[in-house]
Coordinates of N, CA and C in Angstrom, one line a residue:
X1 N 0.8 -1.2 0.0 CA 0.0 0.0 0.0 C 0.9 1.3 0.0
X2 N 2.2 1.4 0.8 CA 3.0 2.3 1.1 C 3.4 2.8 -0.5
X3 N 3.7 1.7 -1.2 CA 4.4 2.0 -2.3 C 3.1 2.1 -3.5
X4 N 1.9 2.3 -3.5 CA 1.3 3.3 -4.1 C 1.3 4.5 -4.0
X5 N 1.6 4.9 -3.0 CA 1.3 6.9 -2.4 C 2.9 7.2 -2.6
X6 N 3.9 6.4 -2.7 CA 5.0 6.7 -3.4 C 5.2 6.9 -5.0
X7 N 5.1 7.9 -5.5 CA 5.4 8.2 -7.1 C 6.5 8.0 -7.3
X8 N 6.7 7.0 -8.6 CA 8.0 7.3 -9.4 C 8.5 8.4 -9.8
X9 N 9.9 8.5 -9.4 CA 9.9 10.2 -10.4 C 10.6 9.8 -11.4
X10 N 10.7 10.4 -12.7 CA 10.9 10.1 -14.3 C 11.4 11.4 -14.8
X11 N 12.5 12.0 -15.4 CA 12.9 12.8 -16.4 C 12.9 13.8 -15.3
X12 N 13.4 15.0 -15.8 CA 13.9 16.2 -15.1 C 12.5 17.2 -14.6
X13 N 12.8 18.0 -13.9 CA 11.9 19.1 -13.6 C 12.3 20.2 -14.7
X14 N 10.9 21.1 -14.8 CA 11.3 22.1 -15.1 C 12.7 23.1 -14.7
X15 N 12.7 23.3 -13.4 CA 13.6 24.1 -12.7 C 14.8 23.4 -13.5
X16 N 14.9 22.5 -12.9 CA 16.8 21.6 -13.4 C 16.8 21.4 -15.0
X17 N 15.9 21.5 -16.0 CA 16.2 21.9 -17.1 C 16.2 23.3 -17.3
X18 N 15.7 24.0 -16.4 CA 16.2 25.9 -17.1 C 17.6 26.3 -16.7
X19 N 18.3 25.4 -15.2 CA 19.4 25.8 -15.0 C 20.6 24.9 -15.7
X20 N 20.3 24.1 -16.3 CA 21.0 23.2 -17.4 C 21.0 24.2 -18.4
X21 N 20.1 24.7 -19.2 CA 20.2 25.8 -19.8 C 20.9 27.2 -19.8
X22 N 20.5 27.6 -18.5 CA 21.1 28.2 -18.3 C 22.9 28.2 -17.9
X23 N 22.9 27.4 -18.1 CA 24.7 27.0 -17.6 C 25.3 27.0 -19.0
X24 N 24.6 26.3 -19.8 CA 24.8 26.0 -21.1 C 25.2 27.2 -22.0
X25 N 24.2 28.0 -21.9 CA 24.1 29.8 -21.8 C 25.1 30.3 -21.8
X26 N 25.7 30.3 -20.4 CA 26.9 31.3 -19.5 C 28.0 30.6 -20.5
X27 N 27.9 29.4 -20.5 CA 29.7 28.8 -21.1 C 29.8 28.9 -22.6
X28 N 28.4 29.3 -23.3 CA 28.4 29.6 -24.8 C 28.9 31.6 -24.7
X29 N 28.1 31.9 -23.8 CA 28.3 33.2 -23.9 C 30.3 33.6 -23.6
X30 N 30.5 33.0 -23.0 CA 32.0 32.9 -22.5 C 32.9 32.4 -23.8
X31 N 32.6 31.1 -24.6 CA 33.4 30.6 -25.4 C 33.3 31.0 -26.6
X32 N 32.5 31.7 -27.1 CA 32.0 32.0 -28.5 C 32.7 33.3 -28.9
X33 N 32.7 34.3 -28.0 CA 33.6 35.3 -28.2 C 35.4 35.2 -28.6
X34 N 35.7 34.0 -27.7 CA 36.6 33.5 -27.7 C 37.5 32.5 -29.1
X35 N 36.1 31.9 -29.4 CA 36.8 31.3 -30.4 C 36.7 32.3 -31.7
X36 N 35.8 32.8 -32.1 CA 35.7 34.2 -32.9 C 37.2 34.7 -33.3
X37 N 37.9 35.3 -31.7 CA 38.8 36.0 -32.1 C 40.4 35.0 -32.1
X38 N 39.9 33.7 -32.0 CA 40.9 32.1 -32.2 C 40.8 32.2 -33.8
X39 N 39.4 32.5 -34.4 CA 39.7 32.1 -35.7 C 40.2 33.2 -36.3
X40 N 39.8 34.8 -36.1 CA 40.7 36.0 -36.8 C 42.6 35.8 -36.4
X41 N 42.6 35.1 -35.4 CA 44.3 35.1 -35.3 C 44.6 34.4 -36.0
X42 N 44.4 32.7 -36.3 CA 44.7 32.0 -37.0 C 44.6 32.6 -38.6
X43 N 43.6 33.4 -38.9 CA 43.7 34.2 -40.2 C 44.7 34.8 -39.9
X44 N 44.9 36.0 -39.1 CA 46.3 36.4 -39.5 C 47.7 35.6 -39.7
X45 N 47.5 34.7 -39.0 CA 49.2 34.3 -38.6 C 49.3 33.4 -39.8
X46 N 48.4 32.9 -40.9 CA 48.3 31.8 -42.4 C 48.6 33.3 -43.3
X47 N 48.1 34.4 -42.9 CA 48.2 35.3 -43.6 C 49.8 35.8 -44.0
X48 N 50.1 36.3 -42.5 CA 51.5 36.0 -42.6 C 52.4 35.2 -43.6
X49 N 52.1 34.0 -42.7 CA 53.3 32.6 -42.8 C 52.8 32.7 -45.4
X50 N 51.5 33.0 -45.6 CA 52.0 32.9 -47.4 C 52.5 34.4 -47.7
X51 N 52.3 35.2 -47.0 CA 53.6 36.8 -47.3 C 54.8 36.1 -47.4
X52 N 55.2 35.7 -46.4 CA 56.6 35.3 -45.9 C 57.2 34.5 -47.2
X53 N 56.4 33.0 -47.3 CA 56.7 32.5 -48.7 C 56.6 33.2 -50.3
X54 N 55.3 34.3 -50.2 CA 56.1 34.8 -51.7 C 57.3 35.8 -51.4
X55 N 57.4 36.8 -50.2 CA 58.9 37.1 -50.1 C 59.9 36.0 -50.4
X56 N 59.5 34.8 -50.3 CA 61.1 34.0 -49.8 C 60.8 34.0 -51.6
X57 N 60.3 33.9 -52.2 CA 59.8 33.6 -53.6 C 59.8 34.5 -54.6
X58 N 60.1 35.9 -54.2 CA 60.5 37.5 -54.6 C 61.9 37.0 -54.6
X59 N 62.3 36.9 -53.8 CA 63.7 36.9 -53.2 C 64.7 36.1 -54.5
X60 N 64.5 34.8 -54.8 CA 64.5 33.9 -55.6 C 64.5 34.4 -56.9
X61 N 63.6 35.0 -57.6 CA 63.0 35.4 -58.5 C 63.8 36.9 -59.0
X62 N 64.7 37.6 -58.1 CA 65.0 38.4 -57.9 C 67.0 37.6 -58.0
X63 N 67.3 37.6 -58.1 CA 68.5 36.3 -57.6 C 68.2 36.0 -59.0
X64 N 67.5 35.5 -59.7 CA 67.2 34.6 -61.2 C 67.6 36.3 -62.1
X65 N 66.9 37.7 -62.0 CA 66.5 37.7 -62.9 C 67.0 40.0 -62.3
X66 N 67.6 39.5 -61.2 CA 68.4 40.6 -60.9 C 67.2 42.2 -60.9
X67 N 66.1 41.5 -61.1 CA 64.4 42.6 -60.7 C 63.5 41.7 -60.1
X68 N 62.7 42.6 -59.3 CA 61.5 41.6 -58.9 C 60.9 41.8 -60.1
X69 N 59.4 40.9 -59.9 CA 58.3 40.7 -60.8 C 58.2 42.6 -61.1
X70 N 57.6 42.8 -62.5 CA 57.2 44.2 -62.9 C 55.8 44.8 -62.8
X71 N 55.1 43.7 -62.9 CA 53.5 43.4 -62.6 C 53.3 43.7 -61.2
X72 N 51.9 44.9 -61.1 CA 51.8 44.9 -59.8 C 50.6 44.1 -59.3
X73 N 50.0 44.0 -58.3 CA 48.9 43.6 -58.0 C 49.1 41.9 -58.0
X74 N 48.0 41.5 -58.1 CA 48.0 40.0 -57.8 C 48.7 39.4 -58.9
X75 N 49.3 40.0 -60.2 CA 50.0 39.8 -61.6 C 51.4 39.4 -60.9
X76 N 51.9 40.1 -60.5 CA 53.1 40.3 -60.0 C 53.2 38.7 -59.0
X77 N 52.7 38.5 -58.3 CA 52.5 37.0 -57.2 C 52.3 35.8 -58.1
X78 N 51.3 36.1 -59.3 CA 51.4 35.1 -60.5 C 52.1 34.4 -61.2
X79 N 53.5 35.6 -61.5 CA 54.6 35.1 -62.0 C 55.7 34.3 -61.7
X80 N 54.9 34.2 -60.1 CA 56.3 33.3 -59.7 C 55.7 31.6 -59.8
X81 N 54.5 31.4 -60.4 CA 54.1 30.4 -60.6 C 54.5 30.0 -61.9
X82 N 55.3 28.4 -62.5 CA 55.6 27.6 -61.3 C 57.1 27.2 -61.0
X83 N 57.8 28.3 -61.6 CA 59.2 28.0 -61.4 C 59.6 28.3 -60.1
X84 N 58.7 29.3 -59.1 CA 59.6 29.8 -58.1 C 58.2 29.2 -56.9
X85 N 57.3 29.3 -57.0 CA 56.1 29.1 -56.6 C 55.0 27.8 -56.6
X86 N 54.6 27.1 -56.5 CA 53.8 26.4 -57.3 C 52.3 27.0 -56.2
X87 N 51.5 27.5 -57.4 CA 50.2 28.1 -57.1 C 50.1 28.6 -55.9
X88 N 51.3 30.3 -56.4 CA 51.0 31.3 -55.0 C 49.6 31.5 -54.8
X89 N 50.0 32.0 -53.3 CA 48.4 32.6 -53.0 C 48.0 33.9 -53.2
X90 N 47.0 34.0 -53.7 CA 46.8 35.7 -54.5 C 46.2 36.1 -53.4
X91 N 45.2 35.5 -52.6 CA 44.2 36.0 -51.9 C 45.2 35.5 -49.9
X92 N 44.7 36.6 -49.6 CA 44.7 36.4 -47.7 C 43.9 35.8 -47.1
X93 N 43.9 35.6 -45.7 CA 43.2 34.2 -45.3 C 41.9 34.8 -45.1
X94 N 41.4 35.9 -45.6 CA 40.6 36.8 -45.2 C 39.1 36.4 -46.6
X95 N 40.4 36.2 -47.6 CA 40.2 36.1 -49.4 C 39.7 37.4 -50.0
X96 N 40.8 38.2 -48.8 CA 41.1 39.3 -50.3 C 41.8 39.7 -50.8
X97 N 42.3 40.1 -52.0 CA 43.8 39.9 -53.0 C 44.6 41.0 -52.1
X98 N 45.9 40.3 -52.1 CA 47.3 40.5 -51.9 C 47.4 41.9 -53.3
X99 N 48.5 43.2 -52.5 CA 48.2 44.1 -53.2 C 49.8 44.0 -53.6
X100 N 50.6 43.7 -54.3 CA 52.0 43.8 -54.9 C 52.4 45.1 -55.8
X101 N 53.3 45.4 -54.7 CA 53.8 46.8 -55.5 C 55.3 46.5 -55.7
X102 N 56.1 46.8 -57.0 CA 57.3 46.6 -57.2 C 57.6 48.4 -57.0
X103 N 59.0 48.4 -56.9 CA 59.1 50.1 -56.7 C 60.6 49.8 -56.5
X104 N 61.4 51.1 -56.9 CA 62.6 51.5 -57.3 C 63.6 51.1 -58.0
X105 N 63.1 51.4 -59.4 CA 63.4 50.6 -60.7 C 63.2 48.9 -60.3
X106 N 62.3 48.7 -60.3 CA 62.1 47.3 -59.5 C 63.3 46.3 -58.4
X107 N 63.9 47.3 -58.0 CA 64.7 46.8 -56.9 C 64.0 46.6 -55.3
X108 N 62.9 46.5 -55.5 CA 62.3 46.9 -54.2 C 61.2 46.3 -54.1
X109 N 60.1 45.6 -53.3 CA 58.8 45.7 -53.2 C 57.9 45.6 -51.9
X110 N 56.9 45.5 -52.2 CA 55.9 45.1 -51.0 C 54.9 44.3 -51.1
X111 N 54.5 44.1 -49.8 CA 52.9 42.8 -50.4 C 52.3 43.2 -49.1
X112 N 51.2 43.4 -49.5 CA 50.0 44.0 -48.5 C 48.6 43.1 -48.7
X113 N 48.7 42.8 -47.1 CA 47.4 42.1 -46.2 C 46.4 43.9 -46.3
X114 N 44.9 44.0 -46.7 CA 44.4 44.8 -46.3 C 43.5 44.5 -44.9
X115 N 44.2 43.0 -44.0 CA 43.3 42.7 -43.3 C 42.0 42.2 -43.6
X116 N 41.4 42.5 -42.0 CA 39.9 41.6 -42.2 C 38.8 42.8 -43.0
X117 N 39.1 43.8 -42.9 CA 38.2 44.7 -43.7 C 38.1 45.0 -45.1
X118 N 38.9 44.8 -45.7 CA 39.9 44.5 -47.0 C 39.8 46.3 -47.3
X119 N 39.9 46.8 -46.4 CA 40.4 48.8 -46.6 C 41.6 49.2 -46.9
X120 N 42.2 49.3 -47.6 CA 43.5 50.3 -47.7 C 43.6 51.0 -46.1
X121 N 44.4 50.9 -45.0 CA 44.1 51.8 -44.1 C 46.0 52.6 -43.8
X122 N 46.0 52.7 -42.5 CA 47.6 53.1 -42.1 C 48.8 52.2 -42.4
X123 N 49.5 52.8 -43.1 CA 50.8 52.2 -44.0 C 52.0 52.4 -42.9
X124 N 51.9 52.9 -42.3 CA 53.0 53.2 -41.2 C 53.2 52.2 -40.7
X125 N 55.0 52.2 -40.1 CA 55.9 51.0 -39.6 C 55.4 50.7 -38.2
X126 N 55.3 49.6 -37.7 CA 55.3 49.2 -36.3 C 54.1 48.1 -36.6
X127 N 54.2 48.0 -35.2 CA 53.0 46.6 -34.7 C 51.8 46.9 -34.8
X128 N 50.2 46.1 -34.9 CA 49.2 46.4 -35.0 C 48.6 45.9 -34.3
X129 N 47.6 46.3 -34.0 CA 46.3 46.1 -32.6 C 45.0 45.5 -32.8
X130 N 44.9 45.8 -34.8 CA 43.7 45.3 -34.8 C 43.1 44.4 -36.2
X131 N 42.0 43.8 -36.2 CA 42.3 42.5 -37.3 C 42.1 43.0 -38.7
X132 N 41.7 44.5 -38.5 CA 41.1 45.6 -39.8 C 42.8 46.1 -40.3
X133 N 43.6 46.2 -39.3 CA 44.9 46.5 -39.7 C 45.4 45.9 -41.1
X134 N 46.5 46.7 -41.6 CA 47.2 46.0 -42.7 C 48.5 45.2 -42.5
X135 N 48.7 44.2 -43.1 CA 49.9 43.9 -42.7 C 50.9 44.1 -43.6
X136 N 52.3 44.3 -43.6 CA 53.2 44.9 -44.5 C 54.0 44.2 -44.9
X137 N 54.6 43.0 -45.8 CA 55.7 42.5 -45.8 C 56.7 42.9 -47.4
X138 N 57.4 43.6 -46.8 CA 58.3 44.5 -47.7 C 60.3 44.2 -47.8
X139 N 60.4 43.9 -49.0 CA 61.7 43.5 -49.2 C 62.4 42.5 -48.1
X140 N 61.5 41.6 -48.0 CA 62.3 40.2 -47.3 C 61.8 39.9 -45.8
X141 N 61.2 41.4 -44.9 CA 60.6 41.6 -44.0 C 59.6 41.7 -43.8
X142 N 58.9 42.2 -42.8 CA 57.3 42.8 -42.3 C 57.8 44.2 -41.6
X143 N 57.2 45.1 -41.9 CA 57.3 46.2 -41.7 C 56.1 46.7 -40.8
X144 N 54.9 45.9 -40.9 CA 53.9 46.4 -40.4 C 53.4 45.1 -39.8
X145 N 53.3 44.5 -38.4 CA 52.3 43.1 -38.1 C 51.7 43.5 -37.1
X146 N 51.4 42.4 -37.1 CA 49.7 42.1 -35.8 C 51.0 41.6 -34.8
X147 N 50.4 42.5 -33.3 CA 51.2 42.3 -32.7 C 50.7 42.4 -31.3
X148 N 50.5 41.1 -30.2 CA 50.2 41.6 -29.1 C 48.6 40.7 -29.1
X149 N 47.5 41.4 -28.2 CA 46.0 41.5 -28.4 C 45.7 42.1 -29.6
X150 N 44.7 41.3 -30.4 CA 43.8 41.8 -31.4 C 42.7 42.6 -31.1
X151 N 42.4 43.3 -31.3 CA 40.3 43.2 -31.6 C 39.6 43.2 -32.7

């Protein structure tokens, strides 16, 4: 008899599924921001690391032919395909074209990240703060990186 006036209990309460929820909530609200700015870094730093290789690939090409490429723009990154290059990357990890400027009687150049905004913005030397920044990699170096905290 006792164990009729005793109910089985079965599946959750309301209450313990809103604070399951709600937990679920707090660690999404916490992690999502987080991985967001996990994946704009890893764009920058792939962005990087193919600057670096068509520099090393300028460099080369330059050593062959005693000028860089004459072509500016993504023309210029083209030509080093496939003797120096096999299938440079025109585009940033962003996928917006790499901007190639040759300069001083072609003894010289640059290759420009416009970032995550793909803007032309501040050309000036030093470190950068933010993922809209540009990044600079000019005659064999980086003149302009991501450096530090993003936002």
């Amino acid at each position: 008899m006792l164990s009729k006036l005793v109910k089985k209990r079965e599946g959750f309460t309301l209450i313990e599924l809103l604070i399951v929820v709600a937990i679920i909530g707090i660690i999404a609200a916490i992690a999502v921001p987080q991985l967001l700015n996990a994946i704009q870094r890893a764009k920058q730093k792939r962005t990087m690391a193919d600057m670096r290789s068509i520099g090393e690939s300028m460099e080369i090409y330059q050593i062959d032919w005693n000028f860089y490429p004459k072509d500016s723009d993504t023309e210029g990154i083209r030509l080093l395909n496939p003797d120096y290059m096999r299938n440079p990357p025109i585009n940033d990890a962003w996928n917006n074209p790499y901007e190639y400027t040759p300069y001083a009687n072609d003894q010289e150049y640059s290759i420009i990240s416009n970032g995550r905004d793909a803007t032309p913005g501040d050309q000036s030397q030093g470190e950068t703060h933010l993922f809209d920044d540009d990044i600079i990699f000019s005659n064999g170096q980086f003149t302009r990186w991501p450096e530090g905290v993003q936002r």
